[in-house]
Coordinates of C-alpha atoms in Angstrom, one line a residue:
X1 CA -21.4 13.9 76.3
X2 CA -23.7 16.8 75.6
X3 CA -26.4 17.4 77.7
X4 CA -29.0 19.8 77.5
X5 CA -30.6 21.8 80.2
X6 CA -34.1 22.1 80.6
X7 CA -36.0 24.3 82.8
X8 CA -37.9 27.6 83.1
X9 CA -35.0 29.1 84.3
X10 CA -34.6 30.9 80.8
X11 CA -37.3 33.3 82.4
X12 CA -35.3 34.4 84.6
X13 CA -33.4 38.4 84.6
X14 CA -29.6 36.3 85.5
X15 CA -30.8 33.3 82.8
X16 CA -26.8 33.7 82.0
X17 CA -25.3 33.1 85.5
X18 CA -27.6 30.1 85.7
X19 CA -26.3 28.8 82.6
X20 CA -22.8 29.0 83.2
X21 CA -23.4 27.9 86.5
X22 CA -25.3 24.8 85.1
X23 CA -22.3 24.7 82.7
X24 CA -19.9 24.3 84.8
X25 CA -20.8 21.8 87.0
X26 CA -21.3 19.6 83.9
X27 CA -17.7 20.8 82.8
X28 CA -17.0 19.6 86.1
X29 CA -17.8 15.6 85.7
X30 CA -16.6 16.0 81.3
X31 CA -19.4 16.7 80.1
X32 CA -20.6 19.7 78.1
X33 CA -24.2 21.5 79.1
X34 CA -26.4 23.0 76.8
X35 CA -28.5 25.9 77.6
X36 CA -32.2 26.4 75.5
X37 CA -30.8 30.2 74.9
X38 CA -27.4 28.9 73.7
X39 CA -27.3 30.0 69.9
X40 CA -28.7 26.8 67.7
X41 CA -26.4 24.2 66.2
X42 CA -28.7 25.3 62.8
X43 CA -29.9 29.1 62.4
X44 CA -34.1 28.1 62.0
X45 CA -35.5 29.7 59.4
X46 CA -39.2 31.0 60.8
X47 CA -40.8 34.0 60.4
X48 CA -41.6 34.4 64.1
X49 CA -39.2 34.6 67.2
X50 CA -40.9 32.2 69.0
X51 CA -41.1 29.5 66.2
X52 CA -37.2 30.7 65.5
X53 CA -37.1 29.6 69.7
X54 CA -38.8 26.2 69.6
X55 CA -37.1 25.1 66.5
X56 CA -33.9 26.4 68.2
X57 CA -34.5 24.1 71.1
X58 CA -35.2 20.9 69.3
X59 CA -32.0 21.4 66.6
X60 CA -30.0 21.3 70.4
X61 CA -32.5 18.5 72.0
X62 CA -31.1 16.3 68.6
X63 CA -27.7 17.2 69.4
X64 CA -27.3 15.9 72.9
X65 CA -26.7 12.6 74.4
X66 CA -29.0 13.2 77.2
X67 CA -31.1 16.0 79.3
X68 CA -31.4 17.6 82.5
X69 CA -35.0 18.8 83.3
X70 CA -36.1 21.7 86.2
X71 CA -39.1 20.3 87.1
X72 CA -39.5 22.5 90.2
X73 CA -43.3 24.0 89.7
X74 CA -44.0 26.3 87.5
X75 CA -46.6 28.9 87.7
X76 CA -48.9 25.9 89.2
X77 CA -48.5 22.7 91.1
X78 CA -47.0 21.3 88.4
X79 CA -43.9 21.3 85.6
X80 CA -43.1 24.3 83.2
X81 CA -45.2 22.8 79.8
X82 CA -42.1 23.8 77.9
X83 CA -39.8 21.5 80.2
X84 CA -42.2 18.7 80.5
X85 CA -42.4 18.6 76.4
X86 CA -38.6 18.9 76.4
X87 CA -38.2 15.6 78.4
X88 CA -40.7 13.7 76.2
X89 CA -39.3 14.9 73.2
X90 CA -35.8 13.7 74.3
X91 CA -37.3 10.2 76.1
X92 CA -38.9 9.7 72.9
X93 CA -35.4 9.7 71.0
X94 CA -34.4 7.2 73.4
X95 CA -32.1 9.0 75.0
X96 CA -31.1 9.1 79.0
X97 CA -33.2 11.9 80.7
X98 CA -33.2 13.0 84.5
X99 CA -35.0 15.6 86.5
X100 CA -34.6 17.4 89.7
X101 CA -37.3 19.5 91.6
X102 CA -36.6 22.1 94.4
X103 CA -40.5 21.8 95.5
X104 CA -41.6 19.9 98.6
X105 CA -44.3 17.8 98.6
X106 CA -46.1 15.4 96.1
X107 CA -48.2 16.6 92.7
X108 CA -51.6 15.5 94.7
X109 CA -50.5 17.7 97.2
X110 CA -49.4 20.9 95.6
X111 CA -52.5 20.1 92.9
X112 CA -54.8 20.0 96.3
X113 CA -53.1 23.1 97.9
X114 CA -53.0 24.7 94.0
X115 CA -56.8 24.1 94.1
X116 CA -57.9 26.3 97.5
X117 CA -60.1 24.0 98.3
X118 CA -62.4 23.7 95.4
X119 CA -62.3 19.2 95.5
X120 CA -64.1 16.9 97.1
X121 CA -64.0 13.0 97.6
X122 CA -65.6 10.6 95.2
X123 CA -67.3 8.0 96.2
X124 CA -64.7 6.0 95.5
X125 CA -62.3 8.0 97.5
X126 CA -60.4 10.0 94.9
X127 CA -60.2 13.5 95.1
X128 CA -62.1 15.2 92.2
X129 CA -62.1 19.1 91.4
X130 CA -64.9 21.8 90.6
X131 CA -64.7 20.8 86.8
X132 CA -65.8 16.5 87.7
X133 CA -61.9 15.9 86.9
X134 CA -59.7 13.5 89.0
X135 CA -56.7 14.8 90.8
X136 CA -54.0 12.2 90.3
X137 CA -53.4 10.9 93.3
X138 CA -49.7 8.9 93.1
X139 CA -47.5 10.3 95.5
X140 CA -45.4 11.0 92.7
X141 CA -43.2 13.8 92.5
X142 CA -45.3 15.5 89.5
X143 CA -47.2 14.3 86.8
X144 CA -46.8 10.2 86.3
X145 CA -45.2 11.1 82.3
X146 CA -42.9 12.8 83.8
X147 CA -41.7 10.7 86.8
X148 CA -42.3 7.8 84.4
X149 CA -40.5 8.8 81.9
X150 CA -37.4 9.6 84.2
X151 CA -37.5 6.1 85.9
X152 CA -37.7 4.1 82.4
X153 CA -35.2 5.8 81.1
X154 CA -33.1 4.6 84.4
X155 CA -32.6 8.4 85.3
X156 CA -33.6 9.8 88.6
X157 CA -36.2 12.2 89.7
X158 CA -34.2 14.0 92.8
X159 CA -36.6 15.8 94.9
X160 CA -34.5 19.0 97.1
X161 CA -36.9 21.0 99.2
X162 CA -35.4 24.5 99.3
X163 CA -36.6 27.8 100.9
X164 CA -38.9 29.5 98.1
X165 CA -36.2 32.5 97.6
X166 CA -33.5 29.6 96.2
X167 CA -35.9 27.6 94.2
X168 CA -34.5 28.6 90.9
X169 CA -31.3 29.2 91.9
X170 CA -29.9 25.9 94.2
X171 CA -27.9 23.7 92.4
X172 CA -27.9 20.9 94.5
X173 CA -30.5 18.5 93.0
X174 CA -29.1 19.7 89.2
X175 CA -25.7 18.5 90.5
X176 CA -26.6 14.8 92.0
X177 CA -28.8 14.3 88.5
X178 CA -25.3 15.5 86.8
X179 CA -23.5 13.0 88.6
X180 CA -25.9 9.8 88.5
X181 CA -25.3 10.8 84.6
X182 CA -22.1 10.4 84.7
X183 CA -22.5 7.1 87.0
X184 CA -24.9 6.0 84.0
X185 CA -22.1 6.5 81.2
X186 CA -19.4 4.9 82.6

């Protein structure tokens, strides 16, 4: 099974390590991980890097059985965009999808927190920010797509709150998503 590994970790200066790392621990339960900056099953012909990049990282989405998604905040309370597309892309083939997020706390929370302040209540209770726009209030663990499209897909969402200095770097909530795959193929 080929699975491919989603996440804004591809931002980061040891992108590599994390690969392998990711890599392995799918090695680790037969299957085989696939990492966005992993060189594409097709060379895309664009005349841009980044549309060479997105058309990269779709050629491996259609080559794997299923994905993995970081959905650990991102520059905001929420999902790296990039991820969050990834995982709709790959629910939309119909094809098993997980996530795992090193963030404590639920979306309304960090979206509050993310906010400083600038909401109020409505009338009917809901929290609403400086623009008139409702904060979703779920208790999910990010945006309902993406916890949505996770639980239909009969993945799991595995929330592990880490200290801020590991929270692109523990492996811990990659590797019970990893292993609830494998559960799921069996």
């Amino acid at each position: 099974m080929r699975v491919y590994l989603a996440g804004p970790e591809v931002f980061l200066a040891d992108r590599d390590d994390i690969a392998e790392a990711k890599k392995a621990i799918c090695a680790e339960y037969g299957m085989s991980g696939v990492f966005p900056t992993d060189p594409a099953p097709v060379t895309p012909q664009a005349d841009t890097d980044w549309m060479r990049i997105y058309l990269g990282n779709e050629a491996h989405i259609h080559g794997c059985d299923a994905l993995i998604a970081n959905l650990t905040p991102f520059r905001g309370a929420s999902a790296d965009p990039g991820t969050a597309y990834e995982l709709g892309f790959m629910r939309a083939l119909g094809r098993p999808v997980l996530g795992y997020s090193n963030a404590a706390g639920s979306f309304t929370m960090r979206s509050l927190t993310h906010l400083r302040g600038a909401v109020h209540r409505r009338a009917n209770g809901a929290w609403e920010d400086a623009d008139g726009m409702e904060v979703e209030d779920f208790g999910l663990t990010d945006n309902l797509m993406l916890d949505g499209g996770i639980a239909a897909a009969g993945g799991v969402l595995v929330v592990n709150p880490v200290a801020e200095a590991a929270r692109w770097r523990d492996l811990t909530g990659f590797t019970r998503c990893v292993a609830h795959l494998a559960g799921m193929t069996k």
